[in-house]
mmCIF file of C-alpha atoms in Angstrom:
data_model
loop_
_atom_site.group_PDB
_atom_site.id
_atom_site.type_symbol
_atom_site.label_atom_id
_atom_site.label_comp_id
_atom_site.label_asym_id
_atom_site.label_seq_id
_atom_site.Cartn_x
_atom_site.Cartn_y
_atom_site.Cartn_z
ATOM 1 C CA UNK A 292 -38.077 -218.037 48.480
ATOM 2 C CA UNK A 293 -40.651 -220.467 47.119
ATOM 3 C CA UNK A 294 -40.037 -222.304 43.870
ATOM 4 C CA UNK A 295 -43.016 -224.018 42.311
ATOM 5 C CA UNK A 296 -42.952 -226.912 39.871
ATOM 6 C CA UNK A 297 -43.972 -224.473 37.146
ATOM 7 C CA UNK A 298 -40.806 -222.478 37.815
ATOM 8 C CA UNK A 299 -38.676 -225.603 37.401
ATOM 9 C CA UNK A 300 -40.246 -226.418 34.041
ATOM 10 C CA UNK A 301 -40.133 -222.830 32.724
ATOM 11 C CA UNK A 302 -37.775 -221.909 29.903
ATOM 12 C CA UNK A 303 -35.984 -218.756 28.948
ATOM 13 C CA UNK A 304 -38.129 -215.742 27.987
ATOM 14 C CA UNK A 305 -38.563 -215.240 24.275
ATOM 15 C CA UNK A 306 -36.721 -212.295 22.754
ATOM 16 C CA UNK A 307 -38.783 -209.298 21.703
ATOM 17 C CA UNK A 308 -39.558 -209.166 17.972
ATOM 18 C CA UNK A 309 -37.498 -206.797 15.860
ATOM 19 C CA UNK A 310 -39.225 -203.460 15.197
ATOM 20 C CA UNK A 311 -40.781 -203.141 11.755
ATOM 21 C CA UNK A 312 -39.745 -200.360 9.445
ATOM 22 C CA UNK A 313 -42.691 -198.156 8.541
ATOM 23 C CA UNK A 314 -43.704 -198.258 4.892
ATOM 24 C CA UNK A 315 -43.600 -195.068 2.913
ATOM 25 C CA UNK A 316 -47.054 -193.758 2.184
ATOM 26 C CA UNK A 317 -47.658 -193.086 -1.484
ATOM 27 C CA UNK A 318 -50.407 -190.653 -2.405
ATOM 28 C CA UNK A 319 -52.912 -191.621 -5.108
ATOM 29 C CA UNK A 320 -51.432 -189.003 -7.447
ATOM 30 C CA UNK A 321 -47.914 -190.357 -6.902
ATOM 31 C CA UNK A 322 -49.177 -193.881 -7.441
ATOM 32 C CA UNK A 323 -50.889 -192.873 -10.723
ATOM 33 C CA UNK A 324 -47.757 -191.049 -11.899
ATOM 34 C CA UNK A 325 -45.513 -194.044 -11.165
ATOM 35 C CA UNK A 326 -47.872 -196.386 -12.984
ATOM 36 C CA UNK A 327 -48.004 -194.079 -16.014
ATOM 37 C CA UNK A 328 -44.211 -193.756 -16.089
ATOM 38 C CA UNK A 329 -43.883 -197.537 -15.975
ATOM 39 C CA UNK A 330 -46.573 -198.188 -18.601
ATOM 40 C CA UNK A 331 -45.326 -195.639 -21.199
ATOM 41 C CA UNK A 332 -41.922 -197.235 -22.067
ATOM 42 C CA UNK A 333 -43.381 -200.734 -21.943
ATOM 43 C CA UNK A 334 -46.205 -199.677 -24.280
ATOM 44 C CA UNK A 335 -43.674 -198.048 -26.628
ATOM 45 C CA UNK A 336 -41.587 -201.233 -26.721
ATOM 46 C CA UNK A 337 -44.647 -203.423 -27.376
ATOM 47 C CA UNK A 338 -45.942 -200.999 -30.034
ATOM 48 C CA UNK A 339 -42.541 -201.074 -31.838
ATOM 49 C CA UNK A 340 -42.508 -204.883 -31.792
ATOM 50 C CA UNK A 341 -46.061 -204.982 -33.199
ATOM 51 C CA UNK A 342 -45.158 -202.419 -35.919
ATOM 52 C CA UNK A 343 -42.070 -204.437 -36.931
ATOM 53 C CA UNK A 344 -44.258 -207.483 -37.608
ATOM 54 C CA UNK A 345 -46.335 -205.485 -40.079
ATOM 55 C CA UNK A 346 -49.478 -204.893 -38.028
ATOM 56 C CA UNK A 347 -50.856 -201.413 -37.503
ATOM 57 C CA UNK A 348 -52.228 -200.898 -33.966
ATOM 58 C CA UNK A 349 -52.792 -197.438 -32.449
ATOM 59 C CA UNK A 350 -50.250 -196.559 -29.719
ATOM 60 C CA UNK A 351 -53.028 -195.322 -27.415
ATOM 61 C CA UNK A 352 -54.622 -198.803 -27.388
ATOM 62 C CA UNK A 353 -51.310 -200.468 -26.520
ATOM 63 C CA UNK A 354 -50.700 -197.842 -23.808
ATOM 64 C CA UNK A 355 -54.177 -198.355 -22.272
ATOM 65 C CA UNK A 356 -53.623 -202.135 -22.186
ATOM 66 C CA UNK A 357 -50.196 -201.740 -20.538
ATOM 67 C CA UNK A 358 -51.615 -199.182 -18.107
ATOM 68 C CA UNK A 359 -54.449 -201.594 -17.190
ATOM 69 C CA UNK A 360 -51.964 -204.411 -16.603
ATOM 70 C CA UNK A 361 -49.836 -202.119 -14.397
ATOM 71 C CA UNK A 362 -52.864 -200.967 -12.375
ATOM 72 C CA UNK A 363 -54.087 -204.543 -11.850
ATOM 73 C CA UNK A 364 -50.553 -205.585 -10.838
ATOM 74 C CA UNK A 365 -50.327 -202.818 -8.225
ATOM 75 C CA UNK A 366 -53.856 -203.480 -6.927
ATOM 76 C CA UNK A 367 -53.015 -207.160 -6.619
ATOM 77 C CA UNK A 368 -49.990 -206.192 -4.535
ATOM 78 C CA UNK A 369 -52.119 -204.007 -2.290
ATOM 79 C CA UNK A 370 -54.742 -206.703 -1.787
ATOM 80 C CA UNK A 371 -52.218 -209.463 -1.031
ATOM 81 C CA UNK A 372 -52.484 -210.647 2.580
ATOM 82 C CA UNK A 373 -49.658 -209.890 4.972
ATOM 83 C CA UNK A 374 -47.032 -212.660 5.140
ATOM 84 C CA UNK A 375 -46.965 -214.972 8.132
ATOM 85 C CA UNK A 376 -44.310 -214.080 10.691
ATOM 86 C CA UNK A 377 -41.205 -216.204 10.377
ATOM 87 C CA UNK A 378 -40.688 -218.832 13.008
ATOM 88 C CA UNK A 379 -37.367 -218.388 14.822
ATOM 89 C CA UNK A 380 -36.448 -221.332 17.040
ATOM 90 C CA UNK A 381 -34.987 -220.578 20.448
ATOM 91 C CA UNK A 382 -31.514 -221.902 21.275
ATOM 92 C CA UNK A 383 -33.125 -224.610 23.391
ATOM 93 C CA UNK A 384 -35.140 -225.825 20.387
ATOM 94 C CA UNK A 385 -32.144 -225.889 18.074
ATOM 95 C CA UNK A 386 -30.385 -228.166 20.542
ATOM 96 C CA UNK A 387 -32.667 -231.017 19.458
ATOM 97 C CA UNK A 388 -35.943 -230.183 21.189
ATOM 98 C CA UNK A 389 -38.120 -228.960 18.328
ATOM 99 C CA UNK A 390 -41.037 -228.090 20.575
ATOM 100 C CA UNK A 391 -42.678 -224.716 20.221
ATOM 101 C CA UNK A 392 -43.930 -224.232 23.762
ATOM 102 C CA UNK A 393 -41.775 -226.269 26.114
ATOM 103 C CA UNK A 394 -43.694 -225.973 29.448
ATOM 104 C CA UNK A 395 -46.960 -227.116 27.869
ATOM 105 C CA UNK A 396 -45.180 -229.962 26.094
ATOM 106 C CA UNK A 397 -43.675 -231.109 29.410
ATOM 107 C CA UNK A 398 -47.071 -230.980 31.091
ATOM 108 C CA UNK A 399 -48.606 -232.928 28.188
ATOM 109 C CA UNK A 400 -45.882 -235.573 28.530
ATOM 110 C CA UNK A 401 -46.719 -235.958 32.229
ATOM 111 C CA UNK A 402 -50.425 -236.294 31.480
ATOM 112 C CA UNK A 403 -49.657 -238.900 28.807
ATOM 113 C CA UNK A 404 -47.468 -240.857 31.221
ATOM 114 C CA UNK A 405 -50.137 -240.778 33.927
ATOM 115 C CA UNK A 406 -52.759 -241.981 31.450
ATOM 116 C CA UNK A 407 -50.413 -244.700 30.224
ATOM 117 C CA UNK A 408 -49.814 -246.050 33.752
ATOM 118 C CA UNK A 409 -53.554 -246.387 34.623
ATOM 119 C CA UNK A 410 -53.070 -248.134 37.990
ATOM 120 C CA UNK A 411 -50.278 -250.475 36.872
ATOM 121 C CA UNK A 412 -47.658 -250.387 39.646
ATOM 122 C CA UNK A 413 -44.889 -251.857 37.526
ATOM 123 C CA UNK A 414 -45.318 -249.215 34.827
ATOM 124 C CA UNK A 415 -45.541 -246.503 37.497
ATOM 125 C CA UNK A 416 -42.300 -247.692 39.132
ATOM 126 C CA UNK A 417 -40.517 -247.716 35.772
ATOM 127 C CA UNK A 418 -41.912 -244.527 34.175
ATOM 128 C CA UNK A 419 -42.872 -242.061 36.918
ATOM 129 C CA UNK A 420 -41.241 -242.922 40.226
ATOM 130 C CA UNK A 421 -37.702 -241.984 39.025
ATOM 131 C CA UNK A 422 -39.036 -238.645 37.790
ATOM 132 C CA UNK A 423 -40.631 -237.927 41.184
ATOM 133 C CA UNK A 424 -37.322 -238.827 42.833
ATOM 134 C CA UNK A 425 -35.471 -236.432 40.516
ATOM 135 C CA UNK A 426 -37.913 -233.635 41.389
ATOM 136 C CA UNK A 427 -37.484 -234.318 45.116
ATOM 137 C CA UNK A 428 -33.680 -234.283 44.735
ATOM 138 C CA UNK A 429 -33.845 -231.042 42.774
ATOM 139 C CA UNK A 430 -36.047 -229.409 45.412
ATOM 140 C CA UNK A 431 -33.675 -230.566 48.165
ATOM 141 C CA UNK A 432 -30.682 -229.288 46.220
ATOM 142 C CA UNK A 433 -32.253 -225.899 45.507
ATOM 143 C CA UNK A 434 -33.654 -225.270 48.989
ATOM 144 C CA UNK A 435 -31.175 -227.061 51.267
ATOM 145 C CA UNK A 436 -28.058 -227.859 49.204
ATOM 146 C CA UNK A 437 -28.316 -231.633 49.625
ATOM 147 C CA UNK A 438 -29.681 -234.656 47.756
ATOM 148 C CA UNK A 439 -30.962 -238.018 48.938
ATOM 149 C CA UNK A 440 -27.725 -239.657 47.746
ATOM 150 C CA UNK A 441 -25.304 -237.268 49.476
ATOM 151 C CA UNK A 442 -27.084 -236.821 52.850
ATOM 152 C CA UNK A 443 -29.735 -239.561 53.202
ATOM 153 C CA UNK A 444 -30.520 -238.973 56.896
ATOM 154 C CA UNK A 445 -31.009 -235.196 56.529
ATOM 155 C CA UNK A 446 -32.989 -235.702 53.295
ATOM 156 C CA UNK A 447 -35.288 -238.217 55.018
ATOM 157 C CA UNK A 448 -35.833 -235.758 57.859
ATOM 158 C CA UNK A 449 -36.715 -232.936 55.434
ATOM 159 C CA UNK A 450 -38.907 -235.067 53.179
ATOM 160 C CA UNK A 451 -40.910 -236.619 55.987
ATOM 161 C CA UNK A 452 -41.973 -240.239 56.374
ATOM 162 C CA UNK A 453 -44.745 -240.111 53.808
ATOM 163 C CA UNK A 454 -42.550 -238.868 50.929
ATOM 164 C CA UNK A 455 -39.633 -241.133 51.921
ATOM 165 C CA UNK A 456 -41.961 -244.150 51.871
ATOM 166 C CA UNK A 457 -43.400 -243.052 48.523
ATOM 167 C CA UNK A 458 -40.003 -242.501 46.867
ATOM 168 C CA UNK A 459 -38.101 -245.497 48.255
ATOM 169 C CA UNK A 460 -40.572 -248.379 48.111
ATOM 170 C CA UNK A 461 -41.801 -249.845 44.816
ATOM 171 C CA UNK A 462 -45.564 -249.800 44.378
ATOM 172 C CA UNK A 463 -47.820 -252.718 43.589
ATOM 173 C CA UNK A 464 -50.462 -250.336 42.361
ATOM 174 C CA UNK A 465 -50.068 -246.791 41.068
ATOM 175 C CA UNK A 466 -51.391 -244.110 43.440
ATOM 176 C CA UNK A 467 -54.660 -242.388 42.633
ATOM 177 C CA UNK A 468 -54.800 -238.857 41.310
ATOM 178 C CA UNK A 469 -55.810 -237.546 44.736
ATOM 179 C CA UNK A 470 -52.834 -239.285 46.382
ATOM 180 C CA UNK A 471 -50.493 -237.933 43.708
ATOM 181 C CA UNK A 472 -51.911 -234.460 44.215
ATOM 182 C CA UNK A 473 -51.173 -234.662 47.956
ATOM 183 C CA UNK A 474 -47.635 -235.907 47.295
ATOM 184 C CA UNK A 475 -46.965 -233.112 44.804
ATOM 185 C CA UNK A 476 -48.241 -230.611 47.356
ATOM 186 C CA UNK A 477 -45.770 -232.061 49.890
ATOM 187 C CA UNK A 478 -43.002 -231.756 47.316
ATOM 188 C CA UNK A 479 -43.882 -228.126 46.696
ATOM 189 C CA UNK A 480 -43.861 -227.367 50.433
ATOM 190 C CA UNK A 481 -40.391 -228.875 50.726
#
């Protein structure tokens, strides 16, 4: 069974979104009837308030105005864009890692670290060499059930002289991208 670096950085699969309830379809006649039923009592109430103040306004005019407001309200609701889907953080993100897409964020962090080192051996030894050692230990643990600390002779035999030299000796100068690519390939073949 081969485990790639991408498999080690992968997270849990996202849960499937909840199914949406279908909206009831209202016919144009039903829509017009509902709007009329809503506008009639409101128009009556407004007309009674206007009459009590001493003004004389025809009820039909008040009804047409209320009907127009109701129609524009319903059309505005129909033309409103759909709401954005709610963001639901995964359990891993609620544990303090508020990153939307974890594998890409990890890859970006590695790229940033490699750019930050830029040939400086001291920075490479401090920032990246321990991470490479952790990956090598994890590969040894997954594939062979050992680590460099528990079985150093067997681990050195499995890693090979090139990886052992790379992981155990501090560097004066950071390796080039081509050298790192070869070392990662050796780690993946482990």
